[in-house]
Amino acid sequence: MGRLSRWGARLCGLGLALLAALGGAPARADCPPAAVAPDTQAIQQGMAQAQNHGFLWTLDRQGHRSWLYGTIHAAQQAWMYPGPAVVQALGRTRRLVVEMDLSDPVTLESVKRLARQTPDRALPPALEARLQKQEDAACLGRALKDWRPEMRVTTLSVMSLRDEGLDPAWGVDAMLIGIAKGLHLPVTALETPAQQMTALLQPRRSATEELVRSSLDEMDRGEDRRTLRRLAQAWAEGRLDELETYPQWCECVNTPLEKAMMRRLLNDRNGPMADKIARLHRGQGGLFVAVGSLHMVGPQGLPALLAARGFTVTRVNWPAAPAAPAVPAAASGAESPSSAASAGAAQELVP
């Protein structure tokens, strides 16, 4: 159950582990270097050199076009910059649509409130000690001590490959929000914080403890790192077939409980999101919809659901790029659309 909860949250678009940056922990010599926000010049250079990554579709209905893009929430720094195909689509849109806009202060405060630990969800002492040991190893210290246990293990998993350059600080969604602001595009959320937390948080204390225990077991075996590495490579190289077979290689949908969790994290959310996308598209089009990539696969994925709602859904293919490096060890008046986008991204990424 642990892996499904974490990886569903990771690429389904919950994106809540980005809140780890709010906490801060003392640096140690053996810790990965902290992500340093690029300045405007670095962002402009990154966008000029950006390659196409991820998964992009056009959505056509009633004479209007929108775009659907599958994102990733922990990436290498170079990957967060949108490639030419995405930039071209953004230049033709009127609105960015995301799962949840964590740049909005009200949304952020709601997430923090909903994620806060409550006495009835305190872990048994031995399990709490195991979790704290993993947080220490991840250089987080007590930064997450006030969060629900589900949030803590999700954050640990998303941050597990920082030493190899994959960092939630470079998440694609935040970059797109910054670009949208630079282009003066409105940003609309598909879900509320309460809806996303309902998908992530466990309904019973026993289920919370089982999630934490199984997640820690997988961390001890290194399975969380292997899974994140494989997912990230598939995203970077645009290999949708690899994501389509995720249920076969993740070993995360074997039990009735795991299958129920998959439905809650993916299928139960995809239908309402497809309905909202269709409503927002009606009469105008011009949407750029950015959603976690695991929402894109299978007969209940967003491309299939939108096709069933009358859209012509077409994958945007680009020339195959060289295979992404195997997640290398971390080294750690009117404006033009590109300059405006860079300025907006800088405002989001640079304090």
Tab-separated table of C-alpha atoms in Angstrom:
chain	number	residue	atom	x	y	z
A	1	MET	CA	0.000	0.000	0.000
A	2	GLY	CA	2.835	2.379	0.814
A	3	ARG	CA	4.310	2.637	-2.650
A	4	LEU	CA	0.995	3.296	-4.338
A	5	SER	CA	0.118	6.094	-1.939
A	6	ARG	CA	3.473	7.747	-2.413
A	7	TRP	CA	3.811	7.322	-6.158
A	8	GLY	CA	0.186	8.146	-6.792
A	9	ALA	CA	0.731	11.379	-4.905
A	10	ARG	CA	3.994	11.970	-6.690
A	11	LEU	CA	2.907	11.885	-10.312
A	12	CYS	CA	-0.825	12.130	-10.018
A	13	GLY	CA	-0.240	15.744	-9.263
A	14	LEU	CA	-0.833	16.173	-5.569
A	15	GLY	CA	2.434	18.040	-5.442
A	16	LEU	CA	2.119	18.490	-1.710
A	17	ALA	CA	5.695	17.464	-1.038
A	18	LEU	CA	6.758	20.816	-2.414
A	19	LEU	CA	5.791	22.142	0.989
A	20	ALA	CA	8.934	20.530	2.351
A	21	ALA	CA	10.742	23.664	1.283
A	22	LEU	CA	8.815	25.569	3.941
A	23	GLY	CA	10.532	23.690	6.697
A	24	GLY	CA	14.269	24.031	6.368
A	25	ALA	CA	16.699	21.886	8.310
A	26	PRO	CA	20.276	22.370	9.428
A	27	ALA	CA	22.716	21.514	6.647
A	28	ARG	CA	25.235	18.701	7.167
A	29	ALA	CA	28.357	17.923	5.224
A	30	ASP	CA	26.852	14.645	3.999
A	31	CYS	CA	23.594	16.242	2.801
A	32	PRO	CA	22.806	17.042	-0.833
A	33	PRO	CA	23.367	20.724	-1.554
A	34	ALA	CA	20.258	22.815	-1.067
A	35	ALA	CA	18.532	23.908	-4.256
A	36	VAL	CA	19.503	27.485	-5.098
A	37	ALA	CA	16.864	29.481	-6.949
A	38	PRO	CA	18.105	30.593	-10.377
A	39	ASP	CA	18.136	34.290	-11.182
A	40	THR	CA	16.337	35.776	-14.162
A	41	GLN	CA	19.369	35.419	-16.425
A	42	ALA	CA	19.756	31.742	-15.550
A	43	ILE	CA	16.059	31.148	-16.208
A	44	GLN	CA	16.289	32.847	-19.599
A	45	GLN	CA	19.292	30.681	-20.458
A	46	GLY	CA	17.509	27.534	-19.232
A	47	MET	CA	14.466	28.290	-21.366
A	48	ALA	CA	16.617	29.006	-24.415
A	49	GLN	CA	18.286	25.598	-24.073
A	50	ALA	CA	15.182	23.646	-23.003
A	51	GLN	CA	14.253	20.342	-24.624
A	52	ASN	CA	10.812	18.797	-24.994
A	53	HIS	CA	9.954	16.483	-22.108
A	54	GLY	CA	6.793	14.850	-20.842
A	55	PHE	CA	3.515	14.267	-22.666
A	56	LEU	CA	1.479	16.823	-24.628
A	57	TRP	CA	-1.892	16.491	-26.400
A	58	THR	CA	-4.128	18.854	-28.329
A	59	LEU	CA	-7.820	18.882	-27.367
A	60	ASP	CA	-10.193	19.978	-30.132
A	61	ARG	CA	-13.942	20.405	-29.759
A	62	GLN	CA	-16.528	22.723	-31.299
A	63	GLY	CA	-13.902	24.543	-33.334
A	64	HIS	CA	-11.699	25.424	-30.375
A	65	ARG	CA	-8.370	24.017	-29.244
A	66	SER	CA	-6.866	23.456	-25.802
A	67	TRP	CA	-3.782	21.533	-24.647
A	68	LEU	CA	-3.210	18.806	-22.064
A	69	TYR	CA	0.241	18.278	-20.554
A	70	GLY	CA	1.462	15.514	-18.239
A	71	THR	CA	3.893	16.880	-15.649
A	72	ILE	CA	6.294	15.631	-12.999
A	73	HIS	CA	6.779	17.124	-9.535
A	74	ALA	CA	10.406	16.185	-8.837
A	75	ALA	CA	12.777	16.855	-11.704
A	76	GLN	CA	16.290	17.769	-12.673
A	77	GLN	CA	16.767	21.499	-12.906
A	78	ALA	CA	17.136	21.479	-16.699
A	79	TRP	CA	13.854	19.574	-17.079
A	80	MET	CA	11.683	22.211	-15.428
A	81	TYR	CA	12.134	24.598	-18.344
A	82	PRO	CA	9.447	23.974	-21.002
A	83	GLY	CA	10.634	22.851	-24.395
A	84	PRO	CA	9.678	24.438	-27.727
A	85	ALA	CA	6.418	22.516	-28.173
A	86	VAL	CA	5.147	23.493	-24.727
A	87	VAL	CA	6.238	27.119	-25.128
A	88	GLN	CA	4.423	27.290	-28.460
A	89	ALA	CA	1.241	25.962	-26.879
A	90	LEU	CA	1.507	28.341	-23.928
A	91	GLY	CA	1.825	31.253	-26.344
A	92	ARG	CA	-1.585	30.366	-27.800
A	93	THR	CA	-3.501	29.842	-24.562
A	94	ARG	CA	-5.734	32.121	-22.526
A	95	ARG	CA	-5.658	30.228	-19.215
A	96	LEU	CA	-3.423	27.817	-17.304
A	97	VAL	CA	-5.308	25.027	-15.538
A	98	VAL	CA	-3.501	23.061	-12.813
A	99	GLU	CA	-4.547	20.585	-10.169
A	100	MET	CA	-3.861	23.020	-7.352
A	101	ASP	CA	-2.165	26.414	-7.277
A	102	LEU	CA	0.274	26.413	-4.369
A	103	SER	CA	1.391	29.931	-5.299
A	104	ASP	CA	-1.963	31.168	-3.993
A	105	PRO	CA	-1.543	32.125	-0.295
A	106	VAL	CA	-5.070	31.044	0.643
A	107	THR	CA	-4.590	27.634	-0.961
A	108	LEU	CA	-1.215	27.219	0.694
A	109	GLU	CA	-2.590	28.030	4.134
A	110	SER	CA	-5.457	25.581	3.605
A	111	VAL	CA	-3.037	22.803	2.680
A	112	LYS	CA	-0.881	23.511	5.721
A	113	ARG	CA	-3.931	23.436	7.964
A	114	LEU	CA	-5.270	20.182	6.515
A	115	ALA	CA	-1.845	18.535	6.655
A	116	ARG	CA	-1.293	19.393	10.313
A	117	GLN	CA	-0.829	16.509	12.712
A	118	THR	CA	-3.614	15.723	15.161
A	119	PRO	CA	-3.269	13.801	18.459
A	120	ASP	CA	-5.513	10.973	17.256
A	121	ARG	CA	-3.050	10.202	14.426
A	122	ALA	CA	0.107	10.032	16.524
A	123	LEU	CA	2.220	7.012	15.595
A	124	PRO	CA	3.298	4.319	18.063
A	125	PRO	CA	6.672	5.294	19.577
A	126	ALA	CA	8.689	2.640	17.720
A	127	LEU	CA	7.181	3.600	14.352
A	128	GLU	CA	7.663	7.306	15.055
A	129	ALA	CA	11.313	6.616	15.864
A	130	ARG	CA	11.765	4.798	12.520
A	131	LEU	CA	10.192	7.699	10.666
A	132	GLN	CA	12.357	10.264	12.420
A	133	LYS	CA	15.449	8.206	11.588
A	134	GLN	CA	14.563	8.368	7.878
A	135	GLU	CA	13.921	12.115	8.142
A	136	ASP	CA	17.337	12.582	9.725
A	137	ALA	CA	18.947	10.531	6.954
A	138	ALA	CA	17.166	12.735	4.388
A	139	CYS	CA	18.574	15.868	6.064
A	140	LEU	CA	15.090	17.083	7.030
A	141	GLY	CA	15.613	17.087	10.790
A	142	ARG	CA	12.327	17.998	12.470
A	143	ALA	CA	11.080	20.152	9.581
A	144	LEU	CA	8.048	17.878	9.086
A	145	LYS	CA	7.258	17.199	12.746
A	146	ASP	CA	3.895	19.011	12.666
A	147	TRP	CA	2.581	17.167	9.591
A	148	ARG	CA	0.366	14.127	9.325
A	149	PRO	CA	2.411	10.911	8.934
A	150	GLU	CA	1.095	10.352	5.406
A	151	MET	CA	2.510	13.726	4.368
A	152	ARG	CA	5.839	12.954	5.983
A	153	VAL	CA	6.412	9.659	4.148
A	154	THR	CA	5.195	11.147	0.857
A	155	THR	CA	7.676	13.985	1.226
A	156	LEU	CA	10.505	11.604	2.090
A	157	SER	CA	9.834	9.578	-1.035
A	158	VAL	CA	9.632	12.550	-3.379
A	159	MET	CA	12.924	13.855	-2.006
A	160	SER	CA	14.689	10.487	-2.093
A	161	LEU	CA	16.798	11.230	-5.197
A	162	ARG	CA	18.007	14.724	-4.393
A	163	ASP	CA	21.513	13.294	-4.263
A	164	GLU	CA	21.057	12.336	-7.943
A	165	GLY	CA	19.696	15.732	-8.972
A	166	LEU	CA	15.943	15.035	-8.796
A	167	ASP	CA	14.439	17.671	-6.537
A	168	PRO	CA	10.862	18.863	-5.921
A	169	ALA	CA	12.332	22.379	-5.970
A	170	TRP	CA	12.505	21.942	-9.762
A	171	GLY	CA	8.927	20.697	-10.157
A	172	VAL	CA	7.419	21.453	-13.558
A	173	ASP	CA	4.075	22.744	-12.260
A	174	ALA	CA	5.557	25.636	-10.275
A	175	MET	CA	7.542	26.712	-13.313
A	176	LEU	CA	4.424	26.705	-15.486
A	177	ILE	CA	2.570	28.809	-12.928
A	178	GLY	CA	5.412	31.336	-12.944
A	179	ILE	CA	5.382	31.478	-16.727
A	180	ALA	CA	1.612	31.979	-16.756
A	181	LYS	CA	1.954	34.913	-14.387
A	182	GLY	CA	4.655	36.407	-16.565
A	183	LEU	CA	2.279	36.135	-19.524
A	184	HIS	CA	-0.592	37.556	-17.432
A	185	LEU	CA	-2.615	34.384	-17.855
A	186	PRO	CA	-5.163	33.478	-15.179
A	187	VAL	CA	-4.501	30.270	-13.258
A	188	THR	CA	-7.418	27.980	-12.425
A	189	ALA	CA	-7.303	24.982	-10.082
A	190	LEU	CA	-9.092	21.756	-10.903
A	191	GLU	CA	-9.319	20.684	-7.261
A	192	THR	CA	-9.490	22.188	-3.804
A	193	PRO	CA	-7.007	21.424	-1.027
A	194	ALA	CA	-9.717	19.443	0.759
A	195	GLN	CA	-10.279	17.260	-2.305
A	196	GLN	CA	-6.588	16.513	-2.695
A	197	MET	CA	-6.123	15.779	0.992
A	198	THR	CA	-9.073	13.404	0.935
A	199	ALA	CA	-7.248	11.418	-1.745
A	200	LEU	CA	-3.979	11.323	0.167
A	201	LEU	CA	-4.825	11.063	3.864
A	202	GLN	CA	-5.966	7.752	5.281
A	203	PRO	CA	-9.465	7.489	6.784
A	204	ARG	CA	-8.406	5.299	9.735
A	205	ARG	CA	-5.498	5.371	12.145
A	206	SER	CA	-4.720	1.720	11.432
A	207	ALA	CA	-4.433	2.486	7.724
A	208	THR	CA	-2.111	5.409	8.464
A	209	GLU	CA	0.171	3.153	10.493
A	210	GLU	CA	0.157	0.485	7.772
A	211	LEU	CA	1.043	3.101	5.161
A	212	VAL	CA	3.951	4.436	7.195
A	213	ARG	CA	5.257	0.987	8.079
A	214	SER	CA	5.168	-0.330	4.506
A	215	SER	CA	6.646	2.905	3.159
A	216	LEU	CA	9.562	2.722	5.564
A	217	ASP	CA	10.113	-0.928	4.657
A	218	GLU	CA	10.363	0.048	0.986
A	219	MET	CA	12.760	2.881	1.785
A	220	ASP	CA	14.961	0.437	3.691
A	221	ARG	CA	15.077	-1.766	0.571
A	222	GLY	CA	15.718	1.174	-1.773
A	223	GLU	CA	12.532	0.531	-3.737
A	224	ASP	CA	11.332	4.136	-3.524
A	225	ARG	CA	14.508	5.343	-5.230
A	226	ARG	CA	14.291	2.755	-8.013
A	227	THR	CA	10.670	3.600	-8.742
A	228	LEU	CA	11.207	7.362	-8.801
A	229	ARG	CA	14.242	6.928	-11.045
A	230	ARG	CA	12.284	4.828	-13.547
A	231	LEU	CA	9.292	7.176	-13.563
A	232	ALA	CA	11.474	10.242	-13.985
A	233	GLN	CA	13.369	8.723	-16.899
A	234	ALA	CA	10.122	7.758	-18.618
A	235	TRP	CA	8.827	11.311	-18.243
A	236	ALA	CA	12.034	12.926	-19.448
A	237	GLU	CA	12.131	10.727	-22.540
A	238	GLY	CA	8.401	10.959	-23.301
A	239	ARG	CA	7.918	7.190	-23.033
A	240	LEU	CA	4.200	6.945	-22.429
A	241	ASP	CA	4.310	3.180	-22.924
A	242	GLU	CA	6.443	2.914	-19.790
A	243	LEU	CA	3.802	4.733	-17.759
A	244	GLU	CA	1.039	2.660	-19.353
A	245	THR	CA	2.659	-0.466	-17.930
A	246	TYR	CA	3.260	1.077	-14.503
A	247	PRO	CA	0.733	-1.221	-12.766
A	248	GLN	CA	2.689	-4.226	-14.059
A	249	TRP	CA	6.115	-3.154	-12.795
A	250	CYS	CA	5.309	-1.071	-9.728
A	251	GLU	CA	3.946	-4.084	-7.803
A	252	CYS	CA	1.513	-1.664	-6.197
A	253	VAL	CA	-1.945	-2.865	-7.261
A	254	ASN	CA	-1.903	-6.452	-6.059
A	255	THR	CA	-4.222	-6.427	-3.035
A	256	PRO	CA	-7.837	-5.262	-2.770
A	257	LEU	CA	-6.662	-2.396	-0.559
A	258	GLU	CA	-4.071	-1.290	-3.125
A	259	LYS	CA	-6.620	-1.437	-5.934
A	260	ALA	CA	-9.021	0.672	-3.883
A	261	MET	CA	-6.244	3.198	-3.264
A	262	MET	CA	-5.462	3.366	-6.979
A	263	ARG	CA	-9.107	4.143	-7.692
A	264	ARG	CA	-9.112	6.885	-5.059
A	265	LEU	CA	-5.894	8.519	-6.228
A	266	LEU	CA	-6.543	8.261	-9.968
A	267	ASN	CA	-9.872	7.119	-11.350
A	268	ASP	CA	-12.089	8.778	-8.760
A	269	ARG	CA	-10.403	12.110	-9.433
A	270	ASN	CA	-10.043	11.868	-13.203
A	271	GLY	CA	-13.765	11.960	-13.982
A	272	PRO	CA	-14.459	15.215	-12.099
A	273	MET	CA	-11.304	16.769	-13.546
A	274	ALA	CA	-12.350	15.836	-17.086
A	275	ASP	CA	-15.778	17.362	-16.472
A	276	LYS	CA	-14.247	20.630	-15.276
A	277	ILE	CA	-11.825	20.771	-18.208
A	278	ALA	CA	-14.771	20.324	-20.591
A	279	ARG	CA	-16.709	23.136	-18.873
A	280	LEU	CA	-13.751	25.517	-18.974
A	281	HIS	CA	-13.103	24.735	-22.659
A	282	ARG	CA	-16.705	25.332	-23.692
A	283	GLY	CA	-17.161	28.217	-26.105
A	284	GLN	CA	-13.546	29.414	-26.126
A	285	GLY	CA	-10.905	26.735	-25.758
A	286	GLY	CA	-7.438	28.122	-25.222
A	287	LEU	CA	-6.682	26.154	-22.060
A	288	PHE	CA	-3.295	24.772	-21.133
A	289	VAL	CA	-4.065	21.975	-18.676
A	290	ALA	CA	-1.103	20.676	-16.652
A	291	VAL	CA	-1.761	17.532	-14.607
A	292	GLY	CA	0.483	14.819	-13.150
A	293	SER	CA	1.458	12.238	-15.732
A	294	LEU	CA	-0.103	9.140	-14.166
A	295	HIS	CA	-3.467	10.800	-14.768
A	296	MET	CA	-2.815	10.354	-18.492
A	297	VAL	CA	-2.730	6.580	-18.802
A	298	GLY	CA	-5.280	3.864	-19.362
A	299	PRO	CA	-8.982	3.844	-20.240
A	300	GLN	CA	-9.718	6.036	-17.223
A	301	GLY	CA	-6.918	8.489	-17.983
A	302	LEU	CA	-7.692	12.064	-18.939
A	303	PRO	CA	-7.009	11.680	-22.695
A	304	ALA	CA	-9.474	8.772	-22.907
A	305	LEU	CA	-12.076	10.487	-20.723
A	306	LEU	CA	-11.882	13.707	-22.722
A	307	ALA	CA	-12.240	11.765	-25.969
A	308	ALA	CA	-15.400	10.217	-24.511
A	309	ARG	CA	-16.663	13.756	-23.846
A	310	GLY	CA	-16.432	14.682	-27.502
A	311	PHE	CA	-12.875	15.984	-27.812
A	312	THR	CA	-10.530	15.017	-30.593
A	313	VAL	CA	-7.428	14.154	-28.570
A	314	THR	CA	-4.129	14.069	-30.467
A	315	ARG	CA	-0.696	13.332	-29.016
A	316	VAL	CA	1.887	15.967	-29.963
A	317	ASN	CA	4.983	14.054	-30.985
A	318	TRP	CA	8.416	15.581	-31.263
A	319	PRO	CA	11.659	14.116	-32.589
A	320	ALA	CA	13.034	11.561	-30.196
A	321	ALA	CA	15.653	13.127	-28.000
A	322	PRO	CA	18.742	11.207	-26.914
A	323	ALA	CA	17.977	9.100	-23.860
A	324	ALA	CA	18.050	11.259	-20.771
A	325	PRO	CA	21.164	10.762	-18.652
A	326	ALA	CA	20.531	8.148	-16.005
A	327	VAL	CA	19.661	10.800	-13.429
A	328	PRO	CA	23.271	11.931	-12.946
A	329	ALA	CA	24.752	12.456	-9.559
A	330	ALA	CA	23.925	15.941	-8.398
A	331	ALA	CA	26.367	18.644	-9.064
A	332	SER	CA	24.658	20.474	-7.888
A	333	GLY	CA	4.424	48.275	-23.670
A	334	ALA	CA	4.315	44.775	-24.628
A	335	GLU	CA	6.844	42.193	-23.645
A	336	SER	CA	7.732	39.278	-25.846
A	337	PRO	CA	6.210	36.021	-24.599
A	338	SER	CA	9.643	34.570	-23.833
A	339	SER	CA	10.876	37.523	-21.782
A	340	ALA	CA	7.588	37.896	-19.951
A	341	ALA	CA	7.527	34.194	-19.194
A	342	SER	CA	11.079	34.298	-17.856
A	343	ALA	CA	10.269	37.234	-15.633
A	344	GLY	CA	7.198	35.482	-14.243
A	345	ALA	CA	9.114	32.288	-13.624
A	346	ALA	CA	11.805	34.248	-11.802
A	347	GLN	CA	9.187	35.739	-9.492
A	348	GLU	CA	7.995	32.242	-8.590
A	349	LEU	CA	11.430	30.642	-8.178
A	350	VAL	CA	13.577	33.477	-6.849
A	351	PRO	CA	12.878	34.835	-3.341
